[in-house]
PDB file of N, CA and C in Angstrom:
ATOM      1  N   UNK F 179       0.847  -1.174   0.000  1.00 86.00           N
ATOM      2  CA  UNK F 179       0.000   0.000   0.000  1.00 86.00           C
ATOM      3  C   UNK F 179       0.898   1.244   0.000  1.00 86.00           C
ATOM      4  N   UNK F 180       0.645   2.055  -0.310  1.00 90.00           N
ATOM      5  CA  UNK F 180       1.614   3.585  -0.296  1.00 90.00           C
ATOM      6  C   UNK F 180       1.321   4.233   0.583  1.00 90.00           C
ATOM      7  N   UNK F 181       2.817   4.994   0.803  1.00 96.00           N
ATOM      8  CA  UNK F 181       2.487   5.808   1.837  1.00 96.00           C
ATOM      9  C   UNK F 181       1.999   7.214   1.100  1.00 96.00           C
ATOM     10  N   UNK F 182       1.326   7.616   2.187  1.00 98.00           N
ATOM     11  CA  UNK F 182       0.228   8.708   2.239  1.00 98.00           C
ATOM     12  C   UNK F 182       1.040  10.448   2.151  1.00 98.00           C
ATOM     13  N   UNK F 183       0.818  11.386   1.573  1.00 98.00           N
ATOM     14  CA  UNK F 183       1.735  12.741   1.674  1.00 98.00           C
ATOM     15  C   UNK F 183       2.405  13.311   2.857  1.00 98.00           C
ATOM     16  N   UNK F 184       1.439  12.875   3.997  1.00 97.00           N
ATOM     17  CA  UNK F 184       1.607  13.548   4.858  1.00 97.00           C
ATOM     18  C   UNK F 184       2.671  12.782   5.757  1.00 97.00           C
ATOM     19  N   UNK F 185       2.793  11.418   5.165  1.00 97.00           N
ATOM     20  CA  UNK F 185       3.998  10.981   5.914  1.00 97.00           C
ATOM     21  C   UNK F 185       5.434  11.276   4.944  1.00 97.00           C
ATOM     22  N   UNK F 186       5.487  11.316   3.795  1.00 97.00           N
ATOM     23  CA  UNK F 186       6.396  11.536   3.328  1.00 97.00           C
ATOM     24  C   UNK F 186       7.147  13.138   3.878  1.00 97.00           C
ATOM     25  N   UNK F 187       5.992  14.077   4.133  1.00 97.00           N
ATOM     26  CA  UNK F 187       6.552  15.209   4.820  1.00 97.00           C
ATOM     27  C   UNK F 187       7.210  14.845   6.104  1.00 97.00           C
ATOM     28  N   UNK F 188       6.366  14.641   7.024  1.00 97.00           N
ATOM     29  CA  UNK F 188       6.802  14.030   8.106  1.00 97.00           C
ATOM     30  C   UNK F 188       8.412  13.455   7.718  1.00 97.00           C
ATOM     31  N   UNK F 189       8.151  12.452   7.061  1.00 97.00           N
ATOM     32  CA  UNK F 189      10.191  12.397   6.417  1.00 97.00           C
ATOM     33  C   UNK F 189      11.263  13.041   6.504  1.00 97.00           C
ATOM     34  N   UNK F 190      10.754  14.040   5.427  1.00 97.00           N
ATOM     35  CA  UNK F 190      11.388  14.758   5.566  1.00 97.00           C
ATOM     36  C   UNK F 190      11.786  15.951   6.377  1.00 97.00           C
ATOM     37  N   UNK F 191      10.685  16.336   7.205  1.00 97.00           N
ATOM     38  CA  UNK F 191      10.940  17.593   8.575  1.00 97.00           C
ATOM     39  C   UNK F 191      11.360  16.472   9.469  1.00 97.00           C
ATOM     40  N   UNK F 192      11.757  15.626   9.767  1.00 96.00           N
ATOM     41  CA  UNK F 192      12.140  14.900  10.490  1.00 96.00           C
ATOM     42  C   UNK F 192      14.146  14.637  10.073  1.00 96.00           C
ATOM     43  N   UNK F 193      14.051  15.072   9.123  1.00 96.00           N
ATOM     44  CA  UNK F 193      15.374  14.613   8.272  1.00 96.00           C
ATOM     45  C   UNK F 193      16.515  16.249   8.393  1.00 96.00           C
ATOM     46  N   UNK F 194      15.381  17.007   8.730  1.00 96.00           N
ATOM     47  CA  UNK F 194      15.751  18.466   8.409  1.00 96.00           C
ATOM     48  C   UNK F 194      15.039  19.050   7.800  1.00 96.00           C
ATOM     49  N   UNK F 195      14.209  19.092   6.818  1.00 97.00           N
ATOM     50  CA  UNK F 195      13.968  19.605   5.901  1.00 97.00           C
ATOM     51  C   UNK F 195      12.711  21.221   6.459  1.00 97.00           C
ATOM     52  N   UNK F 196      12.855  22.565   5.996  1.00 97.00           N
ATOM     53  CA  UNK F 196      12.200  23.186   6.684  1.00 97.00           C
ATOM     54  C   UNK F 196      11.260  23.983   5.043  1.00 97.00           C
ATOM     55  N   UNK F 197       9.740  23.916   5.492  1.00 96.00           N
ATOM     56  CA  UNK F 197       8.825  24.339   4.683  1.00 96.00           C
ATOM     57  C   UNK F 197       8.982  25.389   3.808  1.00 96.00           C
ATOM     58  N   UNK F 198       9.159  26.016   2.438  1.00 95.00           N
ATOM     59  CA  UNK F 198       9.756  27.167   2.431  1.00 95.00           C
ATOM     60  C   UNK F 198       8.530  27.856   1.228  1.00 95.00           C
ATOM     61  N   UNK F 199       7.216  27.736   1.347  1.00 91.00           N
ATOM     62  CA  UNK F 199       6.064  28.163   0.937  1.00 91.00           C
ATOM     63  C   UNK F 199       5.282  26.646  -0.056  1.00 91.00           C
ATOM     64  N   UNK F 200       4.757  27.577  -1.050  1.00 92.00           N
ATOM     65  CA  UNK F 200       4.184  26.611  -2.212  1.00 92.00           C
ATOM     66  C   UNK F 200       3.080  27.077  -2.592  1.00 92.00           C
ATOM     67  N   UNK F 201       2.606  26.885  -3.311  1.00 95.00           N
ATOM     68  CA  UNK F 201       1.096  27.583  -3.759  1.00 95.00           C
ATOM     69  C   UNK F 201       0.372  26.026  -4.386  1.00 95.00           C
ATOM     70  N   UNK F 202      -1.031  26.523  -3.636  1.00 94.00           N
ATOM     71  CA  UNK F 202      -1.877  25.518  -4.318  1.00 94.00           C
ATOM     72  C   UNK F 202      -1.874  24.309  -3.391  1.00 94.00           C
ATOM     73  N   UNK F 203      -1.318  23.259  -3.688  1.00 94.00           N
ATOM     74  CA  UNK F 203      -0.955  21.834  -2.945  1.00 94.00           C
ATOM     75  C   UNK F 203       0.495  21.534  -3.041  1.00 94.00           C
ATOM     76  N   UNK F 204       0.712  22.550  -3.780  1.00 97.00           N
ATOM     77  CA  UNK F 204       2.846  21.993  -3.761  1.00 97.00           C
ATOM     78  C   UNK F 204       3.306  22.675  -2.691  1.00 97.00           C
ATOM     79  N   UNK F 205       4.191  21.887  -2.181  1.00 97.00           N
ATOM     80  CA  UNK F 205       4.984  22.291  -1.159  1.00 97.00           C
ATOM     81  C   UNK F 205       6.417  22.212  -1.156  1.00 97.00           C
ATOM     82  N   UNK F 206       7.421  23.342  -0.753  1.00 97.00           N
ATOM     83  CA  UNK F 206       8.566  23.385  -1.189  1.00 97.00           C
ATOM     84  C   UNK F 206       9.205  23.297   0.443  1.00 97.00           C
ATOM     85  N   UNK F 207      10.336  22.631   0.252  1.00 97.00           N
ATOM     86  CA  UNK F 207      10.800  22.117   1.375  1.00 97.00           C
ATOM     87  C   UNK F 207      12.534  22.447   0.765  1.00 97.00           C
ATOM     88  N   UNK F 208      13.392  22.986   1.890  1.00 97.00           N
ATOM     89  CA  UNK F 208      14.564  23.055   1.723  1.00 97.00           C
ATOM     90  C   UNK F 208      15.645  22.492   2.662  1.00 97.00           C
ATOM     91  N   UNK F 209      16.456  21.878   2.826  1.00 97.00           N
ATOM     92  CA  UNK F 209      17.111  21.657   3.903  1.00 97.00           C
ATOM     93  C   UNK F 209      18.396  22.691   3.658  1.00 97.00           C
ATOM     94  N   UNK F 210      19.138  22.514   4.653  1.00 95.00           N
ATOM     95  CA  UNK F 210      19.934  23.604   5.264  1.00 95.00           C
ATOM     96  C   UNK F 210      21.556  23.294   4.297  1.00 95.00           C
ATOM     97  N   UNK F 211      21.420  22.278   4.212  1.00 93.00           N
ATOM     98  CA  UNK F 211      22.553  21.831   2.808  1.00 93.00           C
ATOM     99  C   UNK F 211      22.623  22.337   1.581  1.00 93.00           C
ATOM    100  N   UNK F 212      21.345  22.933   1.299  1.00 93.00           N
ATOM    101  CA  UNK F 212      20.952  23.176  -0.149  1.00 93.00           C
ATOM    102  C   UNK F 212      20.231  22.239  -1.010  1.00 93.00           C
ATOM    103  N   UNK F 213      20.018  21.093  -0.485  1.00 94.00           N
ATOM    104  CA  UNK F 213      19.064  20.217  -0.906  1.00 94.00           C
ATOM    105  C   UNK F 213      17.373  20.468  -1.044  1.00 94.00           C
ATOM    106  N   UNK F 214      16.438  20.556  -1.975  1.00 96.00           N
ATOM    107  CA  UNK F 214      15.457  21.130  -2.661  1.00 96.00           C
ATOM    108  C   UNK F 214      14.459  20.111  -2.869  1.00 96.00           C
ATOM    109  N   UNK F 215      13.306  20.085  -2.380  1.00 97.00           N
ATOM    110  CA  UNK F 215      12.201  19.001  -2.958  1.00 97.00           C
ATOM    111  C   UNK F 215      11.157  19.735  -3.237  1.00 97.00           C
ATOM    112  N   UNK F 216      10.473  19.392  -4.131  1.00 97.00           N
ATOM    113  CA  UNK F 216       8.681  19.768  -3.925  1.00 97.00           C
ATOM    114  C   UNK F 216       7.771  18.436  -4.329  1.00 97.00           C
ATOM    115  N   UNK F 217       6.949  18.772  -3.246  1.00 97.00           N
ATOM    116  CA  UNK F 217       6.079  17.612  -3.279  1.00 97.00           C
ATOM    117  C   UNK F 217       4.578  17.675  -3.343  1.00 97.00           C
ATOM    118  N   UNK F 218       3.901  17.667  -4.246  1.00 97.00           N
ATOM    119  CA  UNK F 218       2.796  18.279  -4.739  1.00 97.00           C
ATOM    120  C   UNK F 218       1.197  16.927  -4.134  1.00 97.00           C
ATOM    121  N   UNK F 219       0.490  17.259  -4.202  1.00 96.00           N
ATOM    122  CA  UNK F 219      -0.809  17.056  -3.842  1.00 96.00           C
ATOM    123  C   UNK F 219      -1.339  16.637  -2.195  1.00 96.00           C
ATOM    124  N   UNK F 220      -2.646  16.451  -1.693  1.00 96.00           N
ATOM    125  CA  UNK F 220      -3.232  17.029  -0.637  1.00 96.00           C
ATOM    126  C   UNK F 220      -2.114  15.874   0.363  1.00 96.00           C
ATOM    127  N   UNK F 221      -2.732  16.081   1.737  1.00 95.00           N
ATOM    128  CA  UNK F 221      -1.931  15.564   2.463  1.00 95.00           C
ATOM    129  C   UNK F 221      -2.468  14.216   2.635  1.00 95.00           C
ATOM    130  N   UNK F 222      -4.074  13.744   2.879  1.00 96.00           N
ATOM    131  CA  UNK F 222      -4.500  12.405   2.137  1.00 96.00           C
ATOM    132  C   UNK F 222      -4.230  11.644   1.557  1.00 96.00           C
ATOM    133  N   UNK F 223      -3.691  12.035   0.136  1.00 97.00           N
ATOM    134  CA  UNK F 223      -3.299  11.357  -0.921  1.00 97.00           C
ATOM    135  C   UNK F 223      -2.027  10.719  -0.902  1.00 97.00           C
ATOM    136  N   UNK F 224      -2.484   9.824  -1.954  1.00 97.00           N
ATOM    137  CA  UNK F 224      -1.058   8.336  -2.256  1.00 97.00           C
ATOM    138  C   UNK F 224      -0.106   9.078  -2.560  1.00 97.00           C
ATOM    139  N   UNK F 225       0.729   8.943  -2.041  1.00 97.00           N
ATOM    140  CA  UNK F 225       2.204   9.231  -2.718  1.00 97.00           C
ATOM    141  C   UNK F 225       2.740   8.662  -3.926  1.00 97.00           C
ATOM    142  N   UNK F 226       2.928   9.190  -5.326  1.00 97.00           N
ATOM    143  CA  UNK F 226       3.483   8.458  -6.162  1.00 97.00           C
ATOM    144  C   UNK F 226       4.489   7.881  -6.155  1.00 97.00           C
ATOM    145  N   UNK F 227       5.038   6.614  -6.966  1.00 96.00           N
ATOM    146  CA  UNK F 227       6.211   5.960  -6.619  1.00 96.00           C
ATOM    147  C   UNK F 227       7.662   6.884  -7.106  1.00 96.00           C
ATOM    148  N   UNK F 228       7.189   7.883  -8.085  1.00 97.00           N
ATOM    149  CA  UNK F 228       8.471   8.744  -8.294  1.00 97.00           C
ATOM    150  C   UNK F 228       8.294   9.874  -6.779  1.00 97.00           C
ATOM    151  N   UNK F 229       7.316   9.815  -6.289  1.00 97.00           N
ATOM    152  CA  UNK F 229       8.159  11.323  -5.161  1.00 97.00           C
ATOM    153  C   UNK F 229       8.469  10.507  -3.776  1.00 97.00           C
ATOM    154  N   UNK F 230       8.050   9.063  -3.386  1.00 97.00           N
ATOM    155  CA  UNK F 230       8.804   8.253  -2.807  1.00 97.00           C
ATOM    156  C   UNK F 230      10.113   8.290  -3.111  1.00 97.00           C
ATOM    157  N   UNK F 231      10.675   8.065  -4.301  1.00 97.00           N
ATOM    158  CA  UNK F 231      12.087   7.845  -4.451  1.00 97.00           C
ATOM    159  C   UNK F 231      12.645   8.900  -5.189  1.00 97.00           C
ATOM    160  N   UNK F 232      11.999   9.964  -5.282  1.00 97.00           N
ATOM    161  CA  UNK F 232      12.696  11.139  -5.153  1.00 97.00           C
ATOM    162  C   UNK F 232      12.852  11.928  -3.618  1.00 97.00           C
ATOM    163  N   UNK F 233      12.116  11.755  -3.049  1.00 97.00           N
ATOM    164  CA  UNK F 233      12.197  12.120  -1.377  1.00 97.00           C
ATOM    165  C   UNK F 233      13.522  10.910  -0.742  1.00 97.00           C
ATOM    166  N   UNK F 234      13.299   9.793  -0.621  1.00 96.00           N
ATOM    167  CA  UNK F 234      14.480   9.067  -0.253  1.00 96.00           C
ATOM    168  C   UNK F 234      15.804   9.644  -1.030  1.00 96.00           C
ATOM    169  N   UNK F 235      16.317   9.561  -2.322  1.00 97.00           N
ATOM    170  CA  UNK F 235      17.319  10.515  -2.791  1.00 97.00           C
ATOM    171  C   UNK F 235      17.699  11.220  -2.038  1.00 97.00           C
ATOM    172  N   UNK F 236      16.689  12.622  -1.956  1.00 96.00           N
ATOM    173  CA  UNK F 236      16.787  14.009  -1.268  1.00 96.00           C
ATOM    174  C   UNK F 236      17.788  13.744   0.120  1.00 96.00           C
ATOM    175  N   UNK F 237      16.868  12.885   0.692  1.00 96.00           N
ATOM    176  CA  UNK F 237      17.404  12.924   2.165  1.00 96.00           C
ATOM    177  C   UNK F 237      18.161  12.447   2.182  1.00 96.00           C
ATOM    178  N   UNK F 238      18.854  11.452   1.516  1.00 95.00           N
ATOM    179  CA  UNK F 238      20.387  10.992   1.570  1.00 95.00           C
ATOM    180  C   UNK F 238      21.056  12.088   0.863  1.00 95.00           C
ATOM    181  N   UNK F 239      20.764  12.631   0.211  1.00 93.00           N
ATOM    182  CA  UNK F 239      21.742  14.210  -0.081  1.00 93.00           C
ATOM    183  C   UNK F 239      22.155  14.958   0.633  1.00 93.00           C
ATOM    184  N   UNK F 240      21.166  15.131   1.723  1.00 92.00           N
ATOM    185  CA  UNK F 240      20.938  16.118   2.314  1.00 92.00           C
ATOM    186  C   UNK F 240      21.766  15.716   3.723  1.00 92.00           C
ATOM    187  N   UNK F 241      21.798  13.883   4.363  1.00 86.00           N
ATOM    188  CA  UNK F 241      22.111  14.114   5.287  1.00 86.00           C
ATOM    189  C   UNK F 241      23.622  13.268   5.289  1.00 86.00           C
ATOM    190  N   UNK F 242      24.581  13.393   4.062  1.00 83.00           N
ATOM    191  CA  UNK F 242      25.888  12.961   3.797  1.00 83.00           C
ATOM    192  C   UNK F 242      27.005  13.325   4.578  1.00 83.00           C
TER     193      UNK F 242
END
């Protein structure tokens, strides 16, 4: 089953990552490295299998 948006955030503010606006349902998240995600739709919703493994990426970037 997939995980849900709101845990993938959770992920990542957990990883570092701090909110840095978004409009609409995207949300832009930056960590303090310079590492960059956005992760788009409600917080309900399935996580697609590309922003799963673009969020895992991120955070190993971010916490090297």
């Amino acid at each position: 089953m997939p995980r849900k948006i709101r845990e993938i955030l959770r992920d990542l503010e957990q990883a570092g990552f701090r909110q840095r606006g978004g409009k609409g349902s995207h949300r832009n998240l930056q960590h303090d490295r310079g590492a960059r995600v956005t992760i788009s739709g409600k917080l309900g919703d399935d996580a697609k299998p590309y922003q799963e493994r673009e969020v895992k990426q991120k955070i190993r970037e971010a916490t090297r």
